Tab-separated table of C-alpha atoms in Angstrom:
chain	number	residue	atom	x	y	z
A	1	MET	CA	-3.870	-4.470	-8.636
A	2	SER	CA	-2.966	-4.445	-11.949
A	3	VAL	CA	-0.416	-1.659	-13.252
A	4	HIS	CA	-0.020	-1.974	-17.203
A	5	VAL	CA	3.539	-0.559	-18.737
A	6	THR	CA	4.496	-0.446	-22.365
A	7	GLY	CA	7.631	1.491	-24.113
A	8	VAL	CA	7.273	4.680	-26.510
A	9	ASP	CA	9.457	3.076	-29.639
A	10	ASP	CA	11.271	6.128	-31.275
A	11	PRO	CA	14.280	4.671	-33.368
A	12	ASP	CA	15.128	8.279	-34.322
A	13	ARG	CA	15.402	9.560	-30.854
A	14	ARG	CA	18.577	8.354	-30.151
A	15	GLY	CA	18.168	9.490	-26.863
A	16	GLY	CA	18.111	13.220	-27.512
A	17	TRP	CA	14.881	15.913	-27.909
A	18	THR	CA	12.260	15.351	-30.604
A	19	PRO	CA	10.919	19.267	-30.912
A	20	ASP	CA	8.413	17.937	-33.635
A	21	VAL	CA	5.493	18.154	-32.002
A	22	ASP	CA	3.313	16.190	-34.989
A	23	ARG	CA	6.172	12.778	-34.660
A	24	ARG	CA	5.754	12.921	-31.087
A	25	LEU	CA	2.312	12.600	-31.554
A	26	ALA	CA	2.697	9.941	-34.000
A	27	THR	CA	4.824	7.975	-31.740
A	28	LEU	CA	2.978	8.110	-28.971
A	29	GLU	CA	-0.397	7.641	-30.880
A	30	SER	CA	0.459	3.062	-30.168
A	31	PRO	CA	1.593	2.931	-26.526
A	32	VAL	CA	-0.830	5.404	-25.482
A	33	ARG	CA	-3.642	3.736	-26.803
A	34	ALA	CA	-1.863	0.042	-25.175
A	35	VAL	CA	-2.176	1.748	-21.588
A	36	LEU	CA	-5.560	3.085	-21.565
A	37	GLU	CA	-7.143	-0.090	-23.362
A	38	PRO	CA	-7.468	-1.923	-19.996
A	39	TYR	CA	-9.516	1.172	-18.340
A	40	VAL	CA	-11.747	1.913	-21.455
A	41	SER	CA	-14.820	1.233	-19.228
A	42	SER	CA	-13.911	3.217	-16.758
A	43	LEU	CA	-12.503	6.030	-18.843
A	44	THR	CA	-16.180	6.198	-20.668
A	45	ALA	CA	-18.397	6.066	-17.885
A	46	GLY	CA	-18.890	9.046	-17.497
A	47	ASP	CA	-20.166	12.291	-19.460
A	48	ARG	CA	-16.710	14.709	-18.692
A	49	ILE	CA	-13.397	13.789	-18.378
A	50	THR	CA	-10.731	16.131	-17.076
A	51	LEU	CA	-7.029	15.227	-17.846
A	52	VAL	CA	-4.466	16.976	-14.568
A	53	PRO	CA	-1.103	17.074	-15.991
A	54	ASP	CA	1.885	17.892	-14.156
A	55	ALA	CA	2.248	21.685	-15.955
A	56	HIS	CA	5.103	23.961	-13.966
A	57	TYR	CA	6.419	26.954	-14.571
A	58	PRO	CA	9.254	27.660	-16.333
A	59	TYR	CA	10.198	24.288	-17.222
A	60	HIS	CA	10.180	22.046	-20.610
A	61	PRO	CA	8.922	18.971	-21.082
A	62	SER	CA	12.503	18.421	-22.964
A	63	SER	CA	13.726	18.649	-18.733
A	64	GLY	CA	11.299	15.817	-17.748
A	65	MET	CA	10.199	18.073	-15.045
A	66	VAL	CA	6.893	18.642	-16.581
A	67	THR	CA	4.529	15.981	-18.616
A	68	ASP	CA	4.871	16.313	-22.228
A	69	PRO	CA	1.759	18.080	-23.607
A	70	ALA	CA	1.684	15.052	-26.526
A	71	VAL	CA	1.126	12.590	-24.024
A	72	VAL	CA	-1.964	14.649	-22.622
A	73	GLY	CA	-2.682	15.030	-26.865
A	74	SER	CA	-2.816	11.645	-27.396
A	75	ILE	CA	-4.893	10.514	-24.584
A	76	ALA	CA	-7.235	13.045	-25.553
A	77	GLY	CA	-6.933	11.860	-29.219
A	78	ARG	CA	-7.465	8.098	-27.904
A	79	LEU	CA	-10.691	9.771	-25.836
A	80	GLU	CA	-12.153	11.188	-28.682
A	81	THR	CA	-11.992	7.749	-30.853
A	82	TRP	CA	-13.806	5.921	-27.650
A	83	THR	CA	-16.392	8.920	-25.835
A	84	ASP	CA	-18.459	11.548	-26.878
A	85	ALA	CA	-18.006	12.972	-22.908
A	86	ASP	CA	-16.486	16.740	-22.440
A	87	VAL	CA	-12.618	16.095	-22.281
A	88	ALA	CA	-10.980	19.222	-20.555
A	89	ILE	CA	-7.155	19.681	-19.304
A	90	ALA	CA	-6.695	21.427	-15.966
A	91	GLY	CA	-4.149	23.299	-13.767
A	92	ALA	CA	-4.649	25.949	-11.161
A	93	SER	CA	-3.255	29.912	-10.950
A	94	ASP	CA	-1.186	30.582	-8.287
A	95	GLU	CA	0.319	33.330	-6.760
A	96	ARG	CA	3.589	32.923	-8.777
A	97	ILE	CA	1.773	32.729	-12.175
A	98	ALA	CA	-1.442	32.322	-13.887
A	99	PHE	CA	-2.622	28.704	-15.683
A	100	ASP	CA	-3.338	30.211	-18.864
A	101	ARG	CA	0.234	31.536	-18.997
A	102	THR	CA	1.746	28.468	-18.353
A	103	ALA	CA	-0.693	26.561	-20.617
A	104	ALA	CA	0.917	29.011	-23.221
A	105	TYR	CA	4.764	28.276	-22.301
A	106	LEU	CA	4.210	24.578	-22.818
A	107	ASP	CA	1.741	25.155	-26.049
A	108	TYR	CA	-0.900	23.548	-24.636
A	109	PRO	CA	-3.691	25.884	-26.754
A	110	ALA	CA	-2.524	24.177	-29.735
A	111	VAL	CA	-3.220	20.744	-28.441
A	112	ALA	CA	-6.445	21.741	-27.061
A	113	GLU	CA	-7.436	22.817	-30.083
A	114	ARG	CA	-5.782	19.945	-31.817
A	115	PHE	CA	-8.233	17.333	-29.842
A	116	ASP	CA	-11.191	19.576	-29.682
A	117	VAL	CA	-10.570	19.836	-25.918
A	118	ASP	CA	-10.890	22.833	-22.921
A	119	LEU	CA	-8.300	24.349	-20.703
A	120	VAL	CA	-9.882	25.030	-17.369
A	121	ASP	CA	-8.470	27.404	-15.040
A	122	LEU	CA	-9.605	25.031	-11.564
A	123	ALA	CA	-8.787	28.709	-9.583
A	124	ASP	CA	-11.731	29.938	-10.799
A	125	GLY	CA	-14.630	27.514	-10.693
A	126	GLY	CA	-16.948	26.681	-7.437
A	127	ARG	CA	-15.116	24.191	-4.621
A	128	ARG	CA	-16.132	21.964	-2.675
A	129	ASN	CA	-15.488	21.120	0.747
A	130	THR	CA	-15.328	17.577	2.391
A	131	VAL	CA	-13.272	16.141	5.239
A	132	VAL	CA	-11.932	13.381	4.799
A	133	ALA	CA	-10.251	10.911	7.204
A	134	VAL	CA	-5.985	10.204	7.106
A	135	GLY	CA	-5.721	7.761	9.396
A	136	ASP	CA	-6.326	9.018	12.928
A	137	GLU	CA	-6.266	12.473	11.371
A	138	GLN	CA	-9.294	14.279	9.815
A	139	VAL	CA	-8.398	16.307	6.974
A	140	SER	CA	-10.720	19.256	5.784
A	141	VAL	CA	-10.235	20.228	2.301
A	142	SER	CA	-11.551	22.218	-0.632
A	143	VAL	CA	-11.793	20.280	-4.011
A	144	PRO	CA	-12.642	22.091	-7.073
A	145	ASP	CA	-16.215	21.164	-8.415
A	146	ARG	CA	-14.864	19.874	-11.849
A	147	LEU	CA	-12.372	17.291	-10.372
A	148	VAL	CA	-15.295	15.824	-8.233
A	149	GLU	CA	-17.694	15.912	-10.682
A	150	SER	CA	-15.802	14.408	-13.503
A	151	THR	CA	-13.699	10.993	-14.427
A	152	VAL	CA	-9.609	12.352	-13.632
A	153	VAL	CA	-6.745	11.494	-15.449
A	154	VAL	CA	-3.735	12.649	-13.644
A	155	VAL	CA	-1.007	12.465	-15.576
A	156	PRO	CA	2.293	13.163	-13.500
A	157	THR	CA	5.693	12.734	-14.647
A	158	LEU	CA	8.286	10.393	-13.112
A	159	ARG	CA	10.420	13.082	-11.188
A	160	PRO	CA	11.402	13.421	-7.467
A	161	THR	CA	9.691	16.434	-5.173
A	162	GLU	CA	11.995	19.092	-3.504
A	163	ALA	CA	12.168	16.805	-0.354
A	164	GLY	CA	13.175	13.716	-2.314
A	165	PRO	CA	9.915	11.073	-2.062
A	166	VAL	CA	8.510	10.957	-5.775
A	167	ALA	CA	6.206	13.388	-6.724
A	168	GLY	CA	3.234	11.229	-8.281
A	169	GLY	CA	-0.262	11.765	-8.847
A	170	SER	CA	-1.461	12.114	-5.501
A	171	ARG	CA	1.044	15.205	-4.625
A	172	ALA	CA	-0.309	16.573	-8.335
A	173	LEU	CA	-3.764	16.263	-6.688
A	174	GLY	CA	-2.917	17.846	-3.370
A	175	ARG	CA	-1.518	21.258	-5.133
A	176	LEU	CA	-5.018	21.520	-6.801
A	177	VAL	CA	-6.857	21.361	-3.314
A	178	SER	CA	-7.072	24.250	-0.404
A	179	SER	CA	-6.064	22.689	3.017
A	180	VAL	CA	-4.991	24.258	5.886
A	181	ALA	CA	-3.459	20.982	6.872
A	182	ASP	CA	-0.053	19.984	5.825
A	183	ALA	CA	0.843	18.718	2.349
A	184	ASP	CA	1.576	15.286	2.276
A	185	PRO	CA	-1.807	14.548	4.455
A	186	THR	CA	-3.713	16.739	1.856
A	187	ALA	CA	-2.464	14.872	-1.059
A	188	VAL	CA	-3.752	11.787	0.715
A	189	ALA	CA	-6.788	13.442	1.469
A	190	ALA	CA	-7.143	14.648	-2.316
A	191	THR	CA	-6.578	11.542	-3.753
A	192	GLN	CA	-8.906	10.038	-1.467
A	193	ALA	CA	-11.824	12.682	-2.411
A	194	VAL	CA	-11.352	12.592	-6.232
A	195	GLU	CA	-10.922	9.101	-6.623
A	196	PRO	CA	-9.216	9.309	-9.937
A	197	ALA	CA	-10.199	6.689	-12.140
A	198	LEU	CA	-6.505	6.311	-13.753
A	199	SER	CA	-2.877	7.652	-13.483
A	200	VAL	CA	-1.052	7.843	-16.365
A	201	LEU	CA	2.838	7.745	-15.471
A	202	ASP	CA	4.792	10.126	-18.426
A	203	ALA	CA	7.998	8.448	-17.832
A	204	THR	CA	8.809	9.523	-21.792
A	205	THR	CA	11.361	11.666	-19.925
A	206	VAL	CA	12.442	11.459	-16.551
A	207	TYR	CA	13.927	13.715	-14.378
A	208	SER	CA	16.232	12.457	-11.111
A	209	GLY	CA	19.265	14.497	-10.935
A	210	ASP	CA	19.313	14.858	-14.728
A	211	PRO	CA	16.787	14.546	-17.824
A	212	VAL	CA	17.116	10.804	-19.198
A	213	ALA	CA	14.772	9.668	-21.879
A	214	ALA	CA	13.126	6.608	-20.483
A	215	ASP	CA	10.653	6.294	-23.203
A	216	ALA	CA	7.900	4.115	-21.010
A	217	LEU	CA	4.332	4.334	-19.824
A	218	PHE	CA	2.984	3.375	-16.970
A	219	ALA	CA	-1.139	3.581	-16.428
A	220	GLY	CA	-3.412	2.064	-13.558
A	221	PRO	CA	-4.561	3.113	-9.904
A	222	THR	CA	-2.800	6.401	-8.967
A	223	ALA	CA	-2.050	4.556	-5.206
A	224	GLN	CA	-0.179	1.726	-7.436
A	225	VAL	CA	1.708	3.795	-9.950
A	226	ASP	CA	3.118	6.426	-7.326
A	227	ALA	CA	4.383	2.988	-6.042
A	228	ILE	CA	5.920	1.741	-9.186
A	229	GLY	CA	7.199	5.227	-9.759
A	230	SER	CA	9.174	5.626	-5.750
A	231	SER	CA	10.436	2.217	-6.949
A	232	LEU	CA	12.320	3.611	-10.106
A	233	LEU	CA	13.834	6.244	-8.530
A	234	GLU	CA	14.394	4.001	-5.684
A	235	ARG	CA	12.822	5.621	-2.562
A	236	PRO	CA	11.447	3.751	-0.010
A	237	ILE	CA	7.899	3.401	0.307
A	238	GLU	CA	7.875	3.411	4.174
A	239	GLU	CA	10.089	6.593	4.195
A	240	ASP	CA	7.506	8.296	1.515
A	241	PRO	CA	4.606	9.460	4.073
A	242	VAL	CA	2.616	10.004	1.317
A	243	LEU	CA	2.918	6.083	0.456
A	244	ARG	CA	2.974	5.012	3.961
A	245	ARG	CA	-0.673	6.247	4.677
A	246	ILE	CA	-2.353	5.377	1.263
A	247	HIS	CA	-0.727	1.540	1.691
A	248	GLY	CA	-0.162	1.313	5.155
A	249	ASP	CA	2.352	-0.435	6.780
A	250	ASP	CA	1.819	-3.635	4.214
A	251	GLU	CA	4.534	-3.506	0.869
A	252	PRO	CA	1.548	-2.578	-1.654
A	253	SER	CA	1.211	-6.180	-3.685
A	254	ILE	CA	1.305	-4.642	-7.608
A	255	SER	CA	0.869	-6.745	-11.044
A	256	LEU	CA	2.972	-5.071	-13.591
A	257	GLU	CA	1.718	-6.014	-17.065
A	258	SER	CA	3.128	-5.492	-20.189
A	259	ALA	CA	0.977	-3.370	-22.462
A	260	ALA	CA	2.891	-3.364	-25.682
A	261	ASP	CA	1.657	-4.202	-28.780
A	262	ASP	CA	5.539	-4.649	-30.591
A	263	PRO	CA	8.071	-6.849	-28.120
A	264	ASP	CA	10.561	-4.459	-28.452
A	265	ALA	CA	8.678	-1.963	-26.556
A	266	GLU	CA	8.247	-4.162	-23.571
A	267	VAL	CA	10.262	-2.295	-20.169
A	268	ASP	CA	13.067	-3.577	-18.417
A	269	LEU	CA	12.149	-2.267	-14.856
A	270	ALA	CA	15.513	-3.238	-14.042
A	271	ALA	CA	17.438	-1.841	-16.453
A	272	LEU	CA	15.694	1.037	-16.677
A	273	ARG	CA	16.225	1.746	-12.756
A	274	ARG	CA	19.691	1.160	-13.457
A	275	ARG	CA	20.047	3.908	-16.390
A	276	LEU	CA	18.376	6.462	-13.639
A	277	PRO	CA	20.558	9.023	-12.814
A	278	GLU	CA	20.616	9.761	-8.580
A	279	GLY	CA	19.620	12.773	-7.174
A	280	GLY	CA	17.060	15.211	-6.052
A	281	LEU	CA	15.331	18.792	-7.956
A	282	PRO	CA	17.544	21.813	-9.328
A	283	PRO	CA	18.280	23.619	-6.387
A	284	ARG	CA	15.488	26.031	-5.821
A	285	ASP	CA	17.673	29.452	-6.149
A	286	ASP	CA	18.925	29.028	-9.621
A	287	THR	CA	17.834	27.735	-12.732
A	288	HIS	CA	19.225	24.382	-13.891
A	289	PRO	CA	21.269	24.718	-17.280
A	290	ALA	CA	19.062	21.516	-18.412
A	291	VAL	CA	15.926	24.515	-18.408
A	292	THR	CA	18.009	27.242	-20.129
A	293	THR	CA	18.926	24.722	-23.172
A	294	ALA	CA	15.745	23.177	-22.901
A	295	TYR	CA	13.578	26.835	-23.023
A	296	ARG	CA	16.408	28.390	-26.214
A	297	LEU	CA	15.238	25.328	-27.792
A	298	TYR	CA	11.728	25.617	-27.482
A	299	ALA	CA	12.275	28.967	-28.659
A	300	ALA	CA	14.340	28.724	-31.469
A	301	VAL	CA	11.630	26.161	-32.823
A	302	ALA	CA	8.404	27.687	-31.969
A	303	GLY	CA	9.405	31.464	-32.072
A	304	ASP	CA	8.544	31.979	-28.551
A	305	ALA	CA	10.293	34.771	-26.646
A	306	VAL	CA	12.778	33.054	-23.991
A	307	PRO	CA	11.815	34.077	-20.329
A	308	PRO	CA	13.407	37.269	-18.981
A	309	GLN	CA	15.116	35.586	-15.802
A	310	LEU	CA	16.521	32.692	-18.550
A	311	GLU	CA	17.985	35.295	-20.844
A	312	GLN	CA	21.620	35.808	-19.213
A	313	ARG	CA	22.129	32.487	-18.392
């Protein structure tokens, strides 16, 4: 299985966050096209496409904890030139916060309007119950109809989970289905039930103890892209309950191909791995300083309010 990778060449970034979304979109246009082109036929085969990014409150894209909406917008813009399919950006409300509020904090409404795509709250639609074999276990999952009935592109970030393994596309899908099973078999079952056409790993900003401007994009089958992400974070695949179930006991065979138009944008994985810090997520009971700084920057640029829990920090 092949995974395609390209660098995001932004000479003006110099390792910092670029708050100008127009400039980020312009910078991402070429690399997004490059990593998607090998998969055009599978992406345009249907009449409905659903993009599933990481979108969590209260994180800002500069933290590396959520997908940069400019990456999602660039994917939507590229699809707009290739197909007349109905394209949507999907998330789900939960007991903590409504999806439309999270989307508004991350500025997805502006992205959706710009590229004429819908924002879909998967908590509001119908669901389809199915039983999936995960090894010797039968896992019952309730999957949103939108994910079953459309071509799905998962757009995760390169970051670990709270437990340590890579978050990845499989776990992103697992959070959107209902199941009485534990999270790990649910993630495997969700990936098998949805059968995403593609994962696009947003490694423009990475989080692993600290945010890092990695300026890279990866695209390919979800299981293989998740394995690449686990390798970059130096998490052994055999110690990841999700990847171990997906790939079995054998080391996955993955062909990594450069999709860069510009040789200067090619990604040195060994060098990238050395640049990434060693660490996990911010403590659950304390807001990480990166989040506070990022949101204050966002509020200053966008004119939005700083969330109340961050105001006194």
